[in-house]
Tab-separated table of C-alpha atoms and ligand atoms in Angstrom:
chain	number	residue	atom	x	y	z
A	1	MET	CA	-11.961	2.488	25.089
A	2	GLY	CA	-10.647	5.760	25.960
A	3	LYS	CA	-11.675	8.854	24.122
A	4	ALA	CA	-9.259	9.344	20.135
A	5	SER	CA	-8.915	12.581	19.071
A	6	PRO	CA	-10.900	15.517	19.581
A	7	LEU	CA	-14.323	16.704	18.130
A	8	VAL	CA	-14.435	19.984	17.159
A	9	GLU	CA	-16.308	21.888	19.867
A	10	ASP	CA	-13.007	20.788	21.889
A	11	ILE	CA	-10.422	22.129	19.455
A	12	ALA	CA	-12.156	25.856	20.237
A	13	ASP	CA	-8.467	26.857	22.162
A	14	GLU	CA	-6.334	25.732	19.321
A	15	LEU	CA	-8.844	27.468	16.417
A	16	ASP	CA	-8.353	30.728	18.341
A	17	LYS	CA	-4.123	30.917	18.191
A	18	CYS	CA	-4.246	31.691	14.436
A	19	ASN	CA	-4.081	35.937	13.857
A	20	ARG	CA	-5.250	36.125	10.755
A	21	CYS	CA	-1.465	36.757	9.099
A	22	GLY	CA	-2.568	34.815	5.658
A	23	PHE	CA	0.840	33.156	5.874
A	24	CYS	CA	0.015	29.797	5.486
A	25	GLN	CA	-1.577	31.181	1.719
A	26	THR	CA	2.534	31.172	0.245
A	27	ARG	CA	2.527	27.531	0.674
A	28	CYS	CA	-0.876	25.817	0.516
A	29	PRO	CA	-1.258	23.519	-3.010
A	30	VAL	CA	-5.367	23.805	-2.697
A	31	TYR	CA	-5.175	27.490	-2.275
A	32	ARG	CA	-2.376	28.253	-5.185
A	33	MET	CA	-4.778	26.548	-7.200
A	34	THR	CA	-8.123	27.898	-6.439
A	35	GLY	CA	-7.327	31.264	-4.927
A	36	ARG	CA	-10.286	31.147	-2.721
A	37	GLU	CA	-10.315	32.139	1.080
A	38	SER	CA	-12.212	29.563	2.066
A	39	SER	CA	-9.488	26.841	0.380
A	40	VAL	CA	-6.017	27.971	3.044
A	41	ALA	CA	-5.255	27.229	6.202
A	42	ARG	CA	-7.037	30.669	7.994
A	43	GLY	CA	-10.468	30.046	6.478
A	44	HIS	CA	-10.872	26.710	7.641
A	45	LEU	CA	-10.103	27.624	11.074
A	46	ALA	CA	-12.103	30.567	10.539
A	47	ARG	CA	-15.098	28.068	9.588
A	48	LEU	CA	-14.194	26.125	12.022
A	49	ARG	CA	-15.012	29.110	14.894
A	50	ALA	CA	-18.084	29.920	13.180
A	51	THR	CA	-19.358	26.103	13.185
A	52	VAL	CA	-17.855	26.426	17.573
A	53	SER	CA	-19.833	29.299	18.054
A	54	GLY	CA	-23.144	27.912	16.373
A	55	GLU	CA	-22.711	31.090	13.520
A	56	LEU	CA	-22.543	28.048	11.103
A	57	PRO	CA	-24.211	24.758	11.621
A	58	LEU	CA	-21.707	21.702	10.376
A	59	ASP	CA	-24.245	19.809	7.622
A	60	GLU	CA	-24.032	19.447	4.161
A	61	GLU	CA	-22.961	22.983	3.435
A	62	ILE	CA	-19.332	22.350	4.577
A	63	ARG	CA	-18.679	19.027	3.817
A	64	GLU	CA	-16.616	20.807	0.621
A	65	PRO	CA	-14.487	23.227	1.709
A	66	LEU	CA	-13.501	20.584	4.530
A	67	PHE	CA	-12.809	17.767	2.926
A	68	GLU	CA	-10.937	19.953	-0.048
A	69	CYS	CA	-7.991	20.017	2.439
A	70	LEU	CA	-4.899	17.596	1.666
A	71	MET	CA	-4.081	17.270	4.914
A	72	CYS	CA	-0.620	17.883	3.547
A	73	ARG	CA	0.718	20.248	6.525
A	74	ALA	CA	2.127	22.749	4.577
A	75	CYS	CA	0.981	25.811	6.237
A	76	THR	CA	1.593	24.320	9.752
A	77	ALA	CA	5.025	24.881	8.890
A	78	GLU	CA	4.393	28.807	7.715
A	79	CYS	CA	2.298	29.698	10.765
A	80	PRO	CA	3.803	31.134	13.574
A	81	PRO	CA	1.664	29.497	15.909
A	82	ALA	CA	2.369	26.436	14.297
A	83	ILE	CA	-1.530	25.706	14.201
A	84	GLN	CA	-2.002	22.457	13.095
A	85	THR	CA	-4.787	22.629	10.765
A	86	ASP	CA	-4.207	18.799	9.658
A	87	ARG	CA	-5.695	18.077	13.295
A	88	ALA	CA	-8.653	21.014	13.463
A	89	VAL	CA	-9.784	19.263	9.771
A	90	VAL	CA	-9.982	15.805	11.165
A	91	ALA	CA	-11.938	16.896	14.483
A	92	ALA	CA	-14.540	18.733	12.465
A	93	ARG	CA	-14.687	15.954	10.291
A	94	ALA	CA	-15.475	13.435	13.100
A	95	SER	CA	-17.966	15.611	14.189
A	96	TYR	CA	-19.370	15.964	10.318
A	97	SER	CA	-18.730	12.218	10.083
A	98	ALA	CA	-20.980	11.089	13.611
A	99	GLU	CA	-24.408	11.892	11.889
A	100	ARG	CA	-23.381	11.505	7.770
A	101	GLN	CA	-20.693	8.418	7.632
A	102	SER	CA	-22.850	6.800	4.197
A	103	LEU	CA	-23.341	2.987	5.382
A	104	LEU	CA	-20.775	1.761	2.281
A	105	GLN	CA	-17.940	3.975	3.907
A	106	ARG	CA	-18.973	1.949	7.173
A	107	LEU	CA	-18.636	-1.118	5.930
A	108	ILE	CA	-15.227	-0.502	4.086
A	109	PHE	CA	-13.555	0.899	7.971
A	110	ARG	CA	-15.489	-1.092	10.109
A	111	THR	CA	-15.238	-4.595	8.416
A	112	VAL	CA	-13.474	-5.111	5.282
A	113	LEU	CA	-10.413	-3.381	6.828
A	114	ALA	CA	-10.197	-4.665	9.788
A	115	HIS	CA	-10.237	-7.941	8.175
A	116	PRO	CA	-7.590	-8.645	6.215
A	117	ARG	CA	-9.728	-12.308	3.718
A	118	LEU	CA	-12.435	-10.283	2.920
A	119	LEU	CA	-9.709	-7.351	2.056
A	120	ARG	CA	-7.497	-9.345	-0.417
A	121	MET	CA	-10.715	-10.826	-2.038
A	122	GLY	CA	-12.170	-7.313	-2.535
A	123	ALA	CA	-8.571	-6.519	-4.271
A	124	ARG	CA	-8.346	-9.673	-6.233
A	125	VAL	CA	-12.085	-9.447	-7.771
A	126	LEU	CA	-11.441	-5.672	-7.816
A	127	GLY	CA	-7.794	-6.185	-9.948
A	128	TRP	CA	-9.285	-8.983	-12.271
A	129	LEU	CA	-13.111	-6.938	-13.204
A	130	LYS	CA	-9.625	-4.116	-13.916
A	131	ARG	CA	-7.672	-6.240	-15.894
A	132	THR	CA	-10.984	-7.372	-17.607
A	133	ARG	CA	-13.958	-5.833	-17.365
A	134	LEU	CA	-13.200	-2.457	-17.364
A	135	THR	CA	-16.342	-0.844	-17.727
A	136	VAL	CA	-17.516	-3.121	-14.945
A	137	PHE	CA	-15.287	-1.702	-12.493
A	138	SER	CA	-15.529	1.720	-12.924
A	139	LYS	CA	-19.566	1.117	-12.404
A	140	LEU	CA	-18.811	-0.344	-9.266
A	141	LEU	CA	-15.831	2.791	-8.126
A	142	ARG	CA	-18.169	5.491	-8.716
A	143	LEU	CA	-20.117	3.346	-5.947
A	144	LEU	CA	-17.724	4.392	-3.784
A	145	PRO	CA	-19.232	7.347	-1.037
A	146	TRP	CA	-16.274	9.921	-1.231
A	147	LEU	CA	-15.568	9.384	-5.358
A	148	ASP	CA	-16.163	12.664	-7.417
A	149	ARG	CA	-19.263	12.327	-9.501
A	150	GLY	CA	-17.575	13.155	-12.535
A	151	TYR	CA	-14.517	11.005	-12.267
A	152	SER	CA	-14.500	7.883	-14.849
A	153	GLU	CA	-10.002	8.352	-14.807
A	154	ALA	CA	-9.597	5.771	-12.044
A	155	PRO	CA	-9.031	2.499	-13.926
A	156	ALA	CA	-6.650	4.294	-16.132
A	157	TRP	CA	-3.547	5.015	-13.386
A	158	MET	CA	-4.916	2.066	-10.776
A	159	PRO	CA	-2.605	-0.738	-10.295
A	160	ALA	CA	-3.913	-4.290	-10.658
A	161	PRO	CA	-1.336	-6.536	-9.676
A	162	LYS	CA	-1.618	-10.857	-10.198
A	163	THR	CA	-0.468	-11.696	-7.160
A	164	PHE	CA	0.252	-9.641	-3.306
A	165	LEU	CA	2.673	-9.293	-1.959
A	166	ARG	CA	2.156	-11.593	1.069
A	167	GLU	CA	1.314	-14.124	-1.395
A	168	ARG	CA	5.258	-13.760	-2.889
A	169	LEU	CA	6.859	-13.205	0.073
A	170	ALA	CA	4.851	-16.646	1.690
A	171	ARG	CA	6.352	-18.497	-1.492
A	172	ARG	CA	9.814	-17.379	-0.941
A	173	ALA	CA	12.446	-18.701	1.386
A	174	ARG	CA	12.904	-15.858	4.069
A	175	SER	CA	17.077	-15.400	4.927
A	176	GLN	CA	17.940	-17.042	8.706
A	177	THR	CA	20.996	-15.576	9.204
A	178	GLY	CA	20.657	-11.914	9.562
A	179	GLU	CA	22.297	-10.225	12.314
A	180	ARG	CA	19.806	-7.381	13.150
A	181	ARG	CA	15.659	-8.963	13.370
A	182	VAL	CA	13.059	-6.224	12.433
A	183	ALA	CA	9.788	-7.151	11.864
A	184	TYR	CA	8.455	-5.567	8.344
A	185	PHE	CA	4.552	-4.096	8.650
A	186	VAL	CA	2.502	-4.915	4.989
A	187	GLY	CA	0.622	-1.583	4.124
A	188	CYS	CA	-2.397	-2.818	2.190
A	189	ALA	CA	-1.481	-0.282	-0.850
A	190	ILE	CA	2.152	-1.847	-1.092
A	191	ASP	CA	0.433	-5.188	-0.310
A	192	TYR	CA	-1.955	-4.624	-3.304
A	193	ALA	CA	-0.863	-2.373	-6.139
A	194	PHE	CA	2.729	-2.309	-5.581
A	195	PRO	CA	4.613	-6.010	-4.500
A	196	ASP	CA	7.027	-4.903	-6.321
A	197	ALA	CA	8.242	-2.110	-3.866
A	198	GLY	CA	7.407	-4.472	-1.316
A	199	GLU	CA	10.098	-7.160	-2.207
A	200	SER	CA	12.131	-4.925	-2.571
A	201	THR	CA	12.355	-4.061	0.684
A	202	VAL	CA	12.305	-7.032	2.033
A	203	GLU	CA	15.241	-8.170	-0.221
A	204	VAL	CA	17.486	-4.307	0.592
A	205	LEU	CA	16.739	-4.986	4.154
A	206	GLU	CA	18.232	-8.589	4.109
A	207	ALA	CA	21.292	-7.430	1.844
A	208	ALA	CA	21.738	-4.797	5.151
A	209	GLY	CA	22.321	-8.193	7.037
A	210	CYS	CA	18.257	-8.206	8.285
A	211	GLU	CA	16.294	-10.866	9.400
A	212	VAL	CA	12.485	-9.783	8.012
A	213	GLU	CA	9.073	-11.291	9.821
A	214	VAL	CA	6.510	-10.119	8.317
A	215	ALA	CA	4.429	-8.863	10.726
A	216	ASP	CA	0.216	-9.973	11.069
A	217	ASN	CA	-0.850	-6.256	10.625
A	218	VAL	CA	-5.094	-5.337	8.925
A	219	CYS	CA	-4.083	-1.602	7.601
A	220	CYS	CA	-2.536	1.084	9.895
A	221	GLY	CA	-6.302	3.172	9.972
A	222	LEU	CA	-4.936	6.036	8.064
A	223	PRO	CA	-8.125	6.004	5.607
A	224	PRO	CA	-10.917	6.332	7.943
A	225	TYR	CA	-9.250	8.320	10.081
A	226	SER	CA	-8.261	10.927	7.460
A	227	TYR	CA	-12.242	10.343	6.961
A	228	GLY	CA	-13.129	11.799	10.553
A	229	ASP	CA	-13.826	7.982	11.314
A	230	LEU	CA	-12.340	7.729	14.655
A	231	GLU	CA	-13.855	4.622	15.803
A	232	SER	CA	-12.933	2.236	13.365
A	233	ALA	CA	-9.067	3.935	13.300
A	234	ARG	CA	-8.597	2.902	16.906
A	235	VAL	CA	-9.901	-0.372	16.153
A	236	LEU	CA	-7.469	-0.894	13.443
A	237	ALA	CA	-4.518	0.757	15.585
A	238	GLN	CA	-5.586	-1.458	18.482
A	239	LYS	CA	-5.558	-4.576	16.027
A	240	ASN	CA	-2.255	-3.737	14.968
A	241	ILE	CA	-0.364	-3.131	18.500
A	242	LEU	CA	-1.630	-6.339	19.170
A	243	ALA	CA	-0.147	-7.886	16.469
A	244	LEU	CA	3.286	-5.809	16.498
A	245	ALA	CA	3.436	-6.336	20.444
A	246	ALA	CA	4.253	-9.584	19.732
A	247	ALA	CA	6.286	-9.132	16.684
A	248	GLU	CA	9.553	-10.021	17.551
A	249	GLY	CA	12.754	-7.528	16.192
A	250	GLU	CA	14.308	-4.594	17.161
A	251	ALA	CA	12.407	-1.727	15.085
A	252	ILE	CA	9.304	-2.489	13.163
A	253	ILE	CA	10.173	-1.177	9.689
A	254	THR	CA	7.718	-0.486	7.094
A	255	ASP	CA	8.169	0.869	3.192
A	256	CYS	CA	4.761	3.576	2.871
A	257	ALA	CA	5.143	6.696	4.239
A	258	SER	CA	1.972	6.952	5.764
A	259	CYS	CA	1.548	4.257	7.249
A	260	ALA	CA	4.809	4.507	9.079
A	261	SER	CA	3.745	8.359	10.646
A	262	PHE	CA	0.437	7.375	11.555
A	263	LEU	CA	1.203	4.446	13.493
A	264	LYS	CA	3.705	6.847	15.326
A	265	ASP	CA	0.845	8.994	16.016
A	266	TYR	CA	-0.716	5.687	17.001
A	267	PRO	CA	-0.721	7.415	21.360
A	268	GLU	CA	-2.299	10.457	20.095
A	269	LEU	CA	-5.387	8.414	19.719
A	270	TRP	CA	-6.065	7.886	22.640
A	271	GLU	CA	-5.922	10.471	26.428
A	272	GLU	CA	-2.911	10.820	28.416
A	273	GLY	CA	-3.487	7.578	31.449
A	274	ASP	CA	-5.202	5.137	29.368
A	275	PRO	CA	-3.498	2.335	29.285
A	276	ALA	CA	-4.043	1.623	25.494
A	277	ARG	CA	-2.086	4.574	24.949
A	278	ALA	CA	0.663	3.555	27.085
A	279	ALA	CA	0.427	0.047	24.683
A	280	ALA	CA	0.829	1.885	21.254
A	281	GLU	CA	3.673	4.564	23.104
A	282	GLU	CA	5.296	0.952	23.344
A	283	VAL	CA	4.428	0.175	19.857
A	284	ALA	CA	5.347	3.339	17.883
A	285	GLY	CA	8.427	4.000	19.871
A	286	ARG	CA	9.796	0.813	17.545
A	287	VAL	CA	8.841	1.760	14.738
A	288	LYS	CA	10.628	3.418	11.707
A	289	GLU	CA	10.385	4.376	8.115
A	290	LEU	CA	12.787	2.262	5.728
A	291	SER	CA	15.098	5.350	4.371
A	292	GLU	CA	15.307	6.105	8.709
A	293	PHE	CA	16.554	2.574	9.187
A	294	LEU	CA	19.034	2.319	6.613
A	295	ALA	CA	20.439	5.482	6.564
A	296	GLY	CA	21.630	5.114	10.206
A	297	MET	CA	23.760	1.371	9.208
A	298	ASP	CA	26.277	0.730	7.973
A	299	PRO	CA	26.280	1.573	3.895
A	300	THR	CA	25.755	-2.166	1.941
A	301	ALA	CA	28.027	-2.526	-1.204
A	302	LEU	CA	26.470	-1.423	-3.883
A	303	GLU	CA	26.443	-1.883	-7.998
A	304	PRO	CA	25.638	1.134	-10.268
A	305	VAL	CA	22.988	2.663	-11.523
A	306	GLU	CA	23.321	5.154	-14.156
A	307	ALA	CA	20.769	7.430	-14.221
A	308	VAL	CA	19.260	11.087	-13.644
A	309	VAL	CA	17.392	10.761	-9.962
A	310	THR	CA	15.121	13.009	-8.082
A	311	PHE	CA	12.582	12.417	-5.573
A	312	HIS	CA	9.566	13.599	-4.056
A	313	ASP	CA	8.825	14.176	-0.602
A	314	PRO	CA	5.729	12.316	1.351
A	315	CYS	CA	4.012	14.837	2.948
A	316	HIS	CA	3.686	11.774	5.617
A	317	LEU	CA	7.782	11.151	5.476
A	318	GLY	CA	9.727	15.155	5.251
A	319	ARG	CA	6.502	17.318	7.238
A	320	TYR	CA	4.868	14.725	9.468
A	321	GLN	CA	8.480	13.154	10.402
A	322	GLY	CA	10.993	15.164	9.183
A	323	ILE	CA	12.276	12.445	7.466
A	324	VAL	CA	14.248	14.421	4.559
A	325	GLU	CA	18.036	13.628	4.620
A	326	GLU	CA	17.850	9.958	5.080
A	327	PRO	CA	16.152	9.422	1.911
A	328	ARG	CA	18.638	11.931	0.013
A	329	GLU	CA	21.201	10.415	1.388
A	330	LEU	CA	20.573	6.846	0.671
A	331	ILE	CA	20.409	7.452	-2.629
A	332	ARG	CA	23.316	9.157	-3.338
A	333	ARG	CA	25.290	6.622	-1.803
A	334	VAL	CA	24.188	4.209	-5.325
A	335	PRO	CA	27.291	5.234	-7.417
A	336	GLY	CA	26.002	6.299	-11.238
A	337	VAL	CA	23.571	7.798	-9.858
A	338	ASP	CA	23.373	12.158	-10.544
A	339	PHE	CA	20.579	13.181	-8.419
A	340	ARG	CA	19.725	16.382	-9.024
A	341	GLU	CA	16.940	18.570	-6.319
A	342	LEU	CA	12.823	18.450	-7.348
A	343	PRO	CA	12.391	22.131	-7.051
A	344	GLU	CA	9.096	22.333	-4.536
A	345	ALA	CA	10.263	18.836	-3.543
A	346	ASP	CA	7.978	18.661	-0.010
A	347	TRP	CA	4.755	20.528	-1.587
A	348	CYS	CA	1.736	17.587	-1.971
A	349	CYS	CA	1.418	16.007	-5.407
A	350	GLY	CA	-2.039	15.639	-4.517
A	351	GLY	CA	-2.157	11.863	-4.285
A	352	ALA	CA	-2.997	12.340	-0.195
A	353	GLY	CA	-5.004	9.052	0.345
A	354	SER	CA	-7.989	8.706	-2.612
A	355	TYR	CA	-7.256	13.153	-3.108
A	356	SER	CA	-7.118	12.630	-6.601
A	357	MET	CA	-10.279	10.449	-6.931
A	358	SER	CA	-12.623	12.713	-4.815
A	359	HIS	CA	-11.545	16.066	-5.471
A	360	HIS	CA	-9.878	14.788	-9.597
A	361	ASP	CA	-9.544	18.449	-11.149
A	362	LEU	CA	-7.827	20.103	-8.492
A	363	ALA	CA	-5.885	16.856	-8.281
A	364	MET	CA	-5.005	17.098	-11.261
A	365	GLN	CA	-4.189	21.221	-11.185
A	366	ILE	CA	-1.683	20.178	-8.230
A	367	LEU	CA	-0.012	17.063	-10.230
A	368	GLU	CA	0.737	19.744	-13.128
A	369	ARG	CA	2.540	21.250	-11.507
A	370	LYS	CA	4.560	18.966	-9.452
A	371	MET	CA	5.082	17.498	-13.035
A	372	ARG	CA	6.685	20.698	-14.530
A	373	ASN	CA	8.754	20.376	-11.426
A	374	ILE	CA	10.009	17.216	-11.888
A	375	ALA	CA	10.625	17.329	-16.201
A	376	ALA	CA	12.792	21.303	-15.401
A	377	THR	CA	15.288	17.862	-13.240
A	378	GLY	CA	15.651	16.180	-16.519
A	379	ALA	CA	15.288	13.280	-14.415
A	380	GLN	CA	15.179	9.694	-15.559
A	381	ILE	CA	13.807	8.365	-12.145
A	382	VAL	CA	11.365	9.838	-9.534
A	383	VAL	CA	11.793	8.039	-6.502
A	384	THR	CA	9.194	8.508	-3.667
A	385	PRO	CA	8.277	6.052	-0.837
A	386	CYS	CA	5.108	6.705	-0.715
A	387	PRO	CA	2.501	4.132	-2.595
A	388	ALA	CA	0.181	6.988	-2.728
A	389	CYS	CA	2.583	9.177	-4.709
A	390	ILE	CA	3.776	6.413	-6.908
A	391	MET	CA	0.418	6.187	-8.063
A	392	GLN	CA	-0.193	10.281	-8.611
A	393	LEU	CA	3.197	10.641	-10.310
A	394	ARG	CA	2.735	7.543	-12.922
A	395	TYR	CA	-0.294	8.575	-13.594
A	396	GLY	CA	0.818	12.574	-14.010
A	397	ALA	CA	3.781	10.770	-16.148
A	398	GLU	CA	1.503	9.470	-18.602
A	399	LYS	CA	-1.470	12.129	-18.581
A	400	PHE	CA	1.462	15.183	-19.159
A	401	GLY	CA	3.915	13.484	-21.280
A	402	VAL	CA	6.548	13.185	-18.667
A	403	ASP	CA	9.015	10.492	-19.534
A	404	VAL	CA	9.859	9.228	-16.353
A	405	GLU	CA	9.997	6.672	-14.360
A	406	VAL	CA	8.186	6.895	-10.656
A	407	ILE	CA	9.486	3.598	-8.361
A	408	HIS	CA	9.748	3.097	-4.176
A	409	LEU	CA	12.980	4.136	-2.873
A	410	ALA	CA	13.570	0.121	-1.838
A	411	GLU	CA	13.443	-0.602	-6.036
A	412	LEU	CA	16.290	2.399	-6.669
A	413	LEU	CA	18.198	0.027	-3.934
A	414	ARG	CA	17.493	-3.548	-5.380
A	415	ARG	CA	18.343	-3.084	-8.317
A	416	ALA	CA	21.937	-1.648	-7.075
A	417	LEU	CA	22.479	-4.713	-5.274
A	418	PRO	CA	25.059	-6.946	-6.796
A	419	GLU	CA	23.751	-10.107	-6.864
A	420	ARG	CA	20.559	-8.372	-9.157
A	421	THR	CA	22.879	-6.982	-10.519
A	422	ALA	CA	25.358	-9.615	-11.889
A	423	ALA	CA	21.120	-11.373	-12.916
A	424	ALA	CA	20.482	-9.065	-14.669
A	425	HIS	CA	23.872	-9.087	-16.770
A	426	SER	CA	24.308	-12.887	-17.383
B	1	SF4	S1	-3.098	21.128	5.377
B	1	SF4	FE1	-2.509	21.972	3.356
B	1	SF4	S2	-4.666	21.800	1.735
B	1	SF4	FE2	-4.923	21.752	4.260
B	1	SF4	S3	-5.600	24.176	4.533
B	1	SF4	FE3	-3.076	23.282	5.411
B	1	SF4	S4	-1.657	23.736	3.546
B	1	SF4	FE4	-3.430	23.848	2.333
B	2	SF4	S1	-0.304	31.567	8.786
B	2	SF4	FE1	-1.241	30.372	11.047
B	2	SF4	S2	-2.119	31.936	12.439
B	2	SF4	FE2	-1.208	33.227	10.568
B	2	SF4	S3	-3.206	32.974	9.062
B	2	SF4	FE3	-2.511	31.398	8.759
B	2	SF4	S4	-3.502	29.653	10.196
B	2	SF4	FE4	-3.755	31.821	10.874
């Protein structure tokens, strides 16, 4: 197996590109809250240069600032040499985690995520505990090695649906009349936490004339990658590359912005010339995020949805994939929608995977700013196509008392499908 993304000592040249201008301070959500140089890209890069030169050991001391970064890429957008601080941070996390990864995290990343049956069983047990034994559920969550020790609010916002998406789709009659065949990559969070969003995706794709084949995929690998476990990320990526190469269809669609972004980045997990990279490129070239795919198709006939709607850009959609206009265009296609642009729409909401659990206080400060902006739009509905953002924003609406519904883009489009409207009115 080839080499994954580099360790921190391999990226010294990239670290040296920083000219210390400080432009990255303007938009770093973490720095805006902490005001600490150690939180911003310039601080991260200086610290990593010191570890590469041997002045600073890559030890426990460095853990907190290293894992404080949201990997949102806002700094890269402001940085004259466009340094990808998120990649530098992952390289450092990989170096750090190589010798310090906890057994439990290793077990989750290497075994549970790679075996859907185990993951499904774990999700079912956790969901049942959340619904019936909240205290036990909270205690179990606290075993997670990356959880903020003082954190006790997870039960309040973690969704626990009784049936998962794949189970629902297995019972559903599949449309075989579509003019275009596509494969649907089912992300873990959509499957186990937001099955309504996933069902909506399939309905919307079918309404657009697609025959949808549900892919036999596992976790995309982004969680272990983000924590610096590149080996686990590659194992998961290889499983998916095999499954997706076998999937028929002109495109591989996913409704999770984070999965889409990471699937497109699969080739980066291997070096040039590695055969695994060529296979990853073939798969990555077919991946389309849902709005990216739908925006390129003829508009479907839609019924009105009378609502004030705004849109939050997930970092993995806008900055990672450059998909900004497509979801807005799709929202505007819905008759009756009064679309209002969200101030700082592309600022991270603080969800960032499990950031809300690992850095709870900071995540809440970042979220409060986001919720204030949402409230200022007067929106009744916030649309966003990322499960982590949906979870975070729903929690924010409750915590900060903002009367707004948070839904996936596919759910808004599904509400506008003519037959659904007719059924709802009957
Ligand atoms: S990736 Fe985001 S959180 Fe991390 S340093 Fe850059 S702007 Fe700050
Ligand atoms: S904007 Fe880029 S070059 Fe300037 S200080 Fe920040 S990381 Fe360094």
